[in-house]
Amino acid sequence: MTSIEQLTPADFDHFLAYLNDHLSDNGRDGTGYFQPLSRDDARFPADKADAFRAGLRIDVGAPGWRRVWVARDAAGGIAGHIDLRGHAERYAAHRCLLGMGVDRGQRKAGLGGRLIAHAQSWARESARLEWIDLQVLSSNAAAINLYLRNGFQKTGEVDGMFHIDGQRFSYTGMSKRLG
Ligand SMILES: CC(C)(COP(=O)(O)OP(=O)(O)OC[C@H]1O[C@@H](n2cnc3c(N)ncnc32)[C@H](O)[C@@H]1OP(=O)(O)O)[C@@H](O)C(=O)NCCC(=O)NCCS
């Protein structure tokens, strides 16, 4: 049984190593593309990592804020993660953006659903946010099914948004209103 806990800034380097390992599956057989990145560029970009790390210390609602929760297995390893962050646009502080992933050996056991439920409770009850938004590659059926089953609705789709490794990918927007 895994436990879900908020990531502390002190644990960020361990988390980044997990995230880079997770991203190394992007575009590979069996997983497909789940991030708009080339197969040859399967690392979390350094400038984004700095912003990610800094965001953990920024007050919710202030520009650049971010919070991360990790699911830990019995040995303390990271089995999955979910993160919420503020929009870049002004006047959208009542909303947040979601990103997530589950380790390749831990999928299809309900962990994705548990992570969404956990982050959603925090967003509604602690942060008093009104909406969770996300963007997902339209080819990522596992993620889209997970989001639909957890109450997200499709808000739109940008046809052919990305050209990656010789393939075209559309980008789907989804949102959930927090009751
Ligand atoms: C998308 C992703 C997060 C889903 O995580 P997950 O932990 O496998 O999600 P869940 O287990 O809650 O649900 C996934 C599937 O497992 C099934 N499932 C859930 N519990 C199950 C159980 N106890 N036994 C068998 N199957 C189960 C669900 O029905 C679902 O199946 P479906 O999609 O075919 O309908 C995971 O596949 C992943 O990390 N993918 C790569 C990264 C990614 O896509 N991130 C999102 C980018 S926007």
mmCIF file of C-alpha atoms and ligand atoms in Angstrom:
data_model
loop_
_atom_site.group_PDB
_atom_site.id
_atom_site.type_symbol
_atom_site.label_atom_id
_atom_site.label_comp_id
_atom_site.label_asym_id
_atom_site.label_seq_id
_atom_site.Cartn_x
_atom_site.Cartn_y
_atom_site.Cartn_z
ATOM 1 C CA MET A 1 0.000 0.000 0.000
ATOM 2 C CA THR A 2 1.385 3.394 -0.937
ATOM 3 C CA SER A 3 1.035 6.578 1.099
ATOM 4 C CA ILE A 4 0.557 10.005 -0.492
ATOM 5 C CA GLU A 5 2.452 12.975 0.941
ATOM 6 C CA GLN A 6 3.319 16.519 -0.064
ATOM 7 C CA LEU A 7 6.829 16.932 -1.487
ATOM 8 C CA THR A 8 9.120 19.133 0.598
ATOM 9 C CA PRO A 9 11.710 21.382 -1.091
ATOM 10 C CA ALA A 10 14.431 19.275 0.602
ATOM 11 C CA ASP A 11 13.222 16.202 -1.327
ATOM 12 C CA PHE A 12 13.224 17.913 -4.721
ATOM 13 C CA ASP A 13 16.476 16.364 -6.063
ATOM 14 C CA HIS A 14 15.196 12.840 -5.380
ATOM 15 C CA PHE A 15 11.927 13.780 -7.073
ATOM 16 C CA LEU A 16 13.767 15.205 -10.123
ATOM 17 C CA ALA A 17 15.678 11.930 -10.551
ATOM 18 C CA TYR A 18 12.348 10.030 -10.477
ATOM 19 C CA LEU A 19 10.814 12.513 -12.946
ATOM 20 C CA ASN A 20 13.692 12.164 -15.411
ATOM 21 C CA ASP A 21 13.411 8.377 -15.235
ATOM 22 C CA HIS A 22 9.632 8.677 -15.821
ATOM 23 C CA LEU A 23 10.215 10.978 -18.827
ATOM 24 C CA SER A 24 12.669 8.514 -20.372
ATOM 25 C CA ASP A 25 9.580 6.429 -21.363
ATOM 26 C CA ASN A 26 8.128 9.287 -23.428
ATOM 27 C CA GLY A 27 7.510 8.096 -26.991
ATOM 28 C CA ARG A 28 8.730 4.564 -26.267
ATOM 29 C CA ASP A 29 6.915 1.386 -27.239
ATOM 30 C CA GLY A 30 4.235 0.467 -24.754
ATOM 31 C CA THR A 31 3.851 3.977 -23.286
ATOM 32 C CA GLY A 32 3.634 6.273 -26.319
ATOM 33 C CA TYR A 33 3.962 10.041 -26.095
ATOM 34 C CA PHE A 34 2.683 11.655 -22.915
ATOM 35 C CA GLN A 35 4.735 14.878 -22.976
ATOM 36 C CA PRO A 36 5.260 17.225 -25.943
ATOM 37 C CA LEU A 37 8.974 16.365 -26.099
ATOM 38 C CA SER A 38 11.097 14.469 -28.600
ATOM 39 C CA ARG A 39 12.294 10.956 -27.729
ATOM 40 C CA ASP A 40 15.829 12.404 -27.848
ATOM 41 C CA ASP A 41 14.968 15.169 -25.401
ATOM 42 C CA ALA A 42 13.485 13.037 -22.634
ATOM 43 C CA ARG A 43 14.640 15.038 -19.648
ATOM 44 C CA PHE A 44 12.938 17.697 -17.612
ATOM 45 C CA PRO A 45 14.361 20.986 -19.027
ATOM 46 C CA ALA A 46 16.825 22.638 -16.595
ATOM 47 C CA ASP A 47 15.107 26.060 -16.618
ATOM 48 C CA LYS A 48 11.748 24.426 -15.886
ATOM 49 C CA ALA A 49 13.304 22.394 -13.057
ATOM 50 C CA ASP A 50 14.501 25.608 -11.408
ATOM 51 C CA ALA A 51 11.030 27.163 -11.678
ATOM 52 C CA PHE A 52 9.488 23.908 -10.364
ATOM 53 C CA ARG A 53 11.793 23.893 -7.334
ATOM 54 C CA ALA A 54 11.229 27.603 -6.604
ATOM 55 C CA GLY A 55 7.450 27.261 -6.960
ATOM 56 C CA LEU A 56 7.253 24.911 -3.968
ATOM 57 C CA ARG A 57 8.110 27.865 -1.705
ATOM 58 C CA ILE A 58 5.757 30.409 -3.324
ATOM 59 C CA ASP A 59 2.459 31.142 -1.583
ATOM 60 C CA VAL A 60 -0.581 29.649 -3.302
ATOM 61 C CA GLY A 61 -2.135 32.313 -5.533
ATOM 62 C CA ALA A 62 1.117 34.236 -6.045
ATOM 63 C CA PRO A 63 2.757 34.050 -9.514
ATOM 64 C CA GLY A 64 4.747 30.837 -10.019
ATOM 65 C CA TRP A 65 3.280 28.783 -7.149
ATOM 66 C CA ARG A 66 3.357 24.991 -7.356
ATOM 67 C CA ARG A 67 2.672 22.047 -5.036
ATOM 68 C CA VAL A 68 3.576 18.384 -5.569
ATOM 69 C CA TRP A 69 2.366 15.181 -3.905
ATOM 70 C CA VAL A 70 4.186 11.882 -4.235
ATOM 71 C CA ALA A 71 2.939 8.356 -3.635
ATOM 72 C CA ARG A 72 5.603 6.347 -1.801
ATOM 73 C CA ASP A 73 5.935 2.582 -1.770
ATOM 74 C CA ALA A 74 6.844 0.665 1.391
ATOM 75 C CA ALA A 75 10.581 1.194 0.729
ATOM 76 C CA GLY A 76 10.162 4.981 0.376
ATOM 77 C CA GLY A 77 10.556 4.984 -3.427
ATOM 78 C CA ILE A 78 8.330 7.246 -5.533
ATOM 79 C CA ALA A 79 5.497 5.300 -7.185
ATOM 80 C CA GLY A 80 3.670 8.288 -8.702
ATOM 81 C CA HIS A 81 3.204 12.031 -8.480
ATOM 82 C CA ILE A 82 0.721 14.804 -9.094
ATOM 83 C CA ASP A 83 1.358 18.527 -9.180
ATOM 84 C CA LEU A 84 -0.799 21.639 -9.212
ATOM 85 C CA ARG A 85 0.446 25.064 -10.284
ATOM 86 C CA GLY A 86 -0.910 28.506 -11.010
ATOM 87 C CA HIS A 87 -1.741 29.750 -14.477
ATOM 88 C CA ALA A 88 0.678 32.220 -16.080
ATOM 89 C CA GLU A 89 -2.214 34.573 -16.897
ATOM 90 C CA ARG A 90 -3.278 37.267 -14.445
ATOM 91 C CA TYR A 91 -6.795 37.239 -12.954
ATOM 92 C CA ALA A 92 -6.887 33.411 -13.000
ATOM 93 C CA ALA A 93 -5.751 32.824 -9.415
ATOM 94 C CA HIS A 94 -8.962 30.858 -8.657
ATOM 95 C CA ARG A 95 -7.798 28.129 -11.061
ATOM 96 C CA CYS A 96 -4.800 25.791 -11.288
ATOM 97 C CA LEU A 97 -3.131 23.449 -13.790
ATOM 98 C CA LEU A 98 -2.568 19.729 -13.144
ATOM 99 C CA GLY A 99 0.291 17.424 -14.167
ATOM 100 C CA MET A 100 0.817 13.799 -13.094
ATOM 101 C CA GLY A 101 2.380 10.420 -13.724
ATOM 102 C CA VAL A 102 2.536 6.921 -12.262
ATOM 103 C CA ASP A 103 5.708 4.822 -12.326
ATOM 104 C CA ARG A 104 5.752 2.240 -15.140
ATOM 105 C CA GLY A 105 5.580 -0.707 -12.729
ATOM 106 C CA GLN A 106 2.637 0.649 -10.713
ATOM 107 C CA ARG A 107 0.018 1.486 -13.325
ATOM 108 C CA LYS A 108 -3.547 0.141 -13.588
ATOM 109 C CA ALA A 109 -3.845 -0.363 -9.851
ATOM 110 C CA GLY A 110 -5.905 2.740 -9.068
ATOM 111 C CA LEU A 111 -2.990 4.970 -8.015
ATOM 112 C CA GLY A 112 -3.743 7.631 -10.651
ATOM 113 C CA GLY A 113 -7.291 7.964 -9.311
ATOM 114 C CA ARG A 114 -6.043 8.182 -5.706
ATOM 115 C CA LEU A 115 -3.560 10.930 -6.629
ATOM 116 C CA ILE A 116 -6.284 12.977 -8.339
ATOM 117 C CA ALA A 117 -8.622 12.602 -5.341
ATOM 118 C CA HIS A 118 -5.845 13.715 -2.970
ATOM 119 C CA ALA A 119 -4.809 16.813 -4.958
ATOM 120 C CA GLN A 120 -8.417 17.750 -5.595
ATOM 121 C CA SER A 121 -9.286 17.695 -1.864
ATOM 122 C CA TRP A 122 -6.327 19.973 -1.150
ATOM 123 C CA ALA A 123 -7.294 22.342 -3.984
ATOM 124 C CA ARG A 124 -10.880 22.618 -2.775
ATOM 125 C CA GLU A 125 -10.465 22.550 1.000
ATOM 126 C CA SER A 126 -7.040 24.063 1.708
ATOM 127 C CA ALA A 127 -6.386 26.318 -1.282
ATOM 128 C CA ARG A 128 -10.055 27.238 -1.945
ATOM 129 C CA LEU A 129 -9.526 26.940 -5.701
ATOM 130 C CA GLU A 130 -12.544 26.721 -8.009
ATOM 131 C CA TRP A 131 -11.230 24.902 -11.083
ATOM 132 C CA ILE A 132 -8.542 22.423 -12.078
ATOM 133 C CA ASP A 133 -7.447 22.643 -15.721
ATOM 134 C CA LEU A 134 -5.048 20.479 -17.710
ATOM 135 C CA GLN A 135 -3.721 19.825 -21.186
ATOM 136 C CA VAL A 136 -3.034 16.341 -22.506
ATOM 137 C CA LEU A 137 -1.833 14.930 -25.825
ATOM 138 C CA SER A 138 -4.977 13.679 -27.570
ATOM 139 C CA SER A 139 -3.292 10.325 -28.303
ATOM 140 C CA ASN A 140 -2.842 9.626 -24.560
ATOM 141 C CA ALA A 141 -5.962 7.499 -24.080
ATOM 142 C CA ALA A 142 -4.931 6.135 -20.645
ATOM 143 C CA ALA A 143 -4.684 9.646 -19.208
ATOM 144 C CA ILE A 144 -7.818 10.991 -20.937
ATOM 145 C CA ASN A 145 -9.846 8.005 -19.672
ATOM 146 C CA LEU A 146 -8.500 8.563 -16.167
ATOM 147 C CA TYR A 147 -9.464 12.258 -16.252
ATOM 148 C CA LEU A 148 -12.945 11.575 -17.668
ATOM 149 C CA ARG A 149 -13.609 8.929 -15.009
ATOM 150 C CA ASN A 150 -12.593 11.468 -12.371
ATOM 151 C CA GLY A 151 -15.004 14.173 -13.491
ATOM 152 C CA PHE A 152 -12.942 16.243 -15.949
ATOM 153 C CA GLN A 153 -14.676 17.463 -19.087
ATOM 154 C CA LYS A 154 -13.102 18.147 -22.431
ATOM 155 C CA THR A 155 -13.065 21.892 -23.166
ATOM 156 C CA GLY A 156 -11.428 21.879 -26.581
ATOM 157 C CA GLU A 157 -8.747 20.492 -28.846
ATOM 158 C CA VAL A 158 -6.000 22.115 -30.906
ATOM 159 C CA ASP A 159 -5.653 19.990 -34.017
ATOM 160 C CA GLY A 160 -2.038 19.215 -34.979
ATOM 161 C CA MET A 161 -0.586 21.379 -32.163
ATOM 162 C CA PHE A 162 2.806 19.631 -32.138
ATOM 163 C CA HIS A 163 5.125 18.106 -34.726
ATOM 164 C CA ILE A 164 7.373 15.724 -32.793
ATOM 165 C CA ASP A 165 9.724 13.083 -34.220
ATOM 166 C CA GLY A 166 7.965 13.244 -37.597
ATOM 167 C CA GLN A 167 4.486 12.806 -36.127
ATOM 168 C CA ARG A 168 1.624 15.259 -35.584
ATOM 169 C CA PHE A 169 -0.084 15.480 -32.203
ATOM 170 C CA SER A 170 -3.264 17.246 -31.190
ATOM 171 C CA TYR A 171 -3.647 18.793 -27.740
ATOM 172 C CA THR A 172 -6.783 18.374 -25.629
ATOM 173 C CA GLY A 173 -7.858 20.807 -22.904
ATOM 174 C CA MET A 174 -9.856 19.481 -19.934
ATOM 175 C CA SER A 175 -11.258 21.111 -16.800
ATOM 176 C CA LYS A 176 -13.021 20.143 -13.588
ATOM 177 C CA ARG A 177 -15.102 22.496 -11.454
ATOM 178 C CA LEU A 178 -14.543 21.932 -7.734
ATOM 179 C CA GLY A 179 -17.918 21.793 -5.986
HETATM 180 C C1 LIG B 1 -2.129 8.042 -17.139
HETATM 181 C C2 LIG B 1 -1.588 7.391 -15.873
HETATM 182 C C3 LIG B 1 -1.196 8.495 -14.900
HETATM 183 C C4 LIG B 1 -2.712 6.529 -15.261
HETATM 184 O O1 LIG B 1 -2.253 6.070 -13.981
HETATM 185 P P1 LIG B 1 -2.832 4.723 -13.321
HETATM 186 O O2 LIG B 1 -2.334 4.637 -11.927
HETATM 187 O O3 LIG B 1 -2.557 3.587 -14.234
HETATM 188 O O4 LIG B 1 -4.380 5.064 -13.278
HETATM 189 P P2 LIG B 1 -5.518 4.166 -12.647
HETATM 190 O O5 LIG B 1 -4.980 2.858 -12.205
HETATM 191 O O6 LIG B 1 -6.241 4.995 -11.616
HETATM 192 O O7 LIG B 1 -6.428 3.938 -13.912
HETATM 193 C C5 LIG B 1 -5.822 3.529 -15.143
HETATM 194 C C6 LIG B 1 -6.477 2.264 -15.700
HETATM 195 O O8 LIG B 1 -6.330 1.188 -14.826
HETATM 196 C C7 LIG B 1 -7.625 0.620 -14.544
HETATM 197 N N1 LIG B 1 -7.639 0.204 -13.153
HETATM 198 C C8 LIG B 1 -7.819 0.980 -12.077
HETATM 199 N N2 LIG B 1 -7.780 0.221 -10.970
HETATM 200 C C9 LIG B 1 -7.556 -1.048 -11.367
HETATM 201 C C10 LIG B 1 -7.392 -2.265 -10.686
HETATM 202 N N3 LIG B 1 -7.478 -2.354 -9.347
HETATM 203 N N4 LIG B 1 -7.131 -3.370 -11.411
HETATM 204 C C11 LIG B 1 -7.038 -3.320 -12.748
HETATM 205 N N5 LIG B 1 -7.181 -2.180 -13.459
HETATM 206 C C12 LIG B 1 -7.440 -1.055 -12.772
HETATM 207 C C13 LIG B 1 -8.598 1.719 -14.784
HETATM 208 O O9 LIG B 1 -9.889 1.211 -15.079
HETATM 209 C C14 LIG B 1 -7.934 2.375 -15.967
HETATM 210 O O10 LIG B 1 -8.198 1.613 -17.134
HETATM 211 P P3 LIG B 1 -8.656 2.291 -18.517
HETATM 212 O O11 LIG B 1 -7.823 3.524 -18.710
HETATM 213 O O12 LIG B 1 -8.320 1.246 -19.528
HETATM 214 O O13 LIG B 1 -10.120 2.584 -18.402
HETATM 215 C C15 LIG B 1 -0.380 6.464 -16.173
HETATM 216 O O14 LIG B 1 -0.729 5.571 -17.203
HETATM 217 C C16 LIG B 1 0.889 7.227 -16.557
HETATM 218 O O15 LIG B 1 1.653 7.655 -15.708
HETATM 219 N N6 LIG B 1 1.122 7.389 -17.875
HETATM 220 C C17 LIG B 1 2.323 8.110 -18.360
HETATM 221 C C18 LIG B 1 2.335 9.567 -17.913
HETATM 222 C C19 LIG B 1 1.087 10.311 -18.309
HETATM 223 O O16 LIG B 1 0.411 9.989 -19.271
HETATM 224 N N7 LIG B 1 0.772 11.359 -17.549
HETATM 225 C C20 LIG B 1 -0.338 12.228 -17.837
HETATM 226 C C21 LIG B 1 0.127 13.291 -18.782
HETATM 227 S S1 LIG B 1 -1.160 14.488 -19.072
#
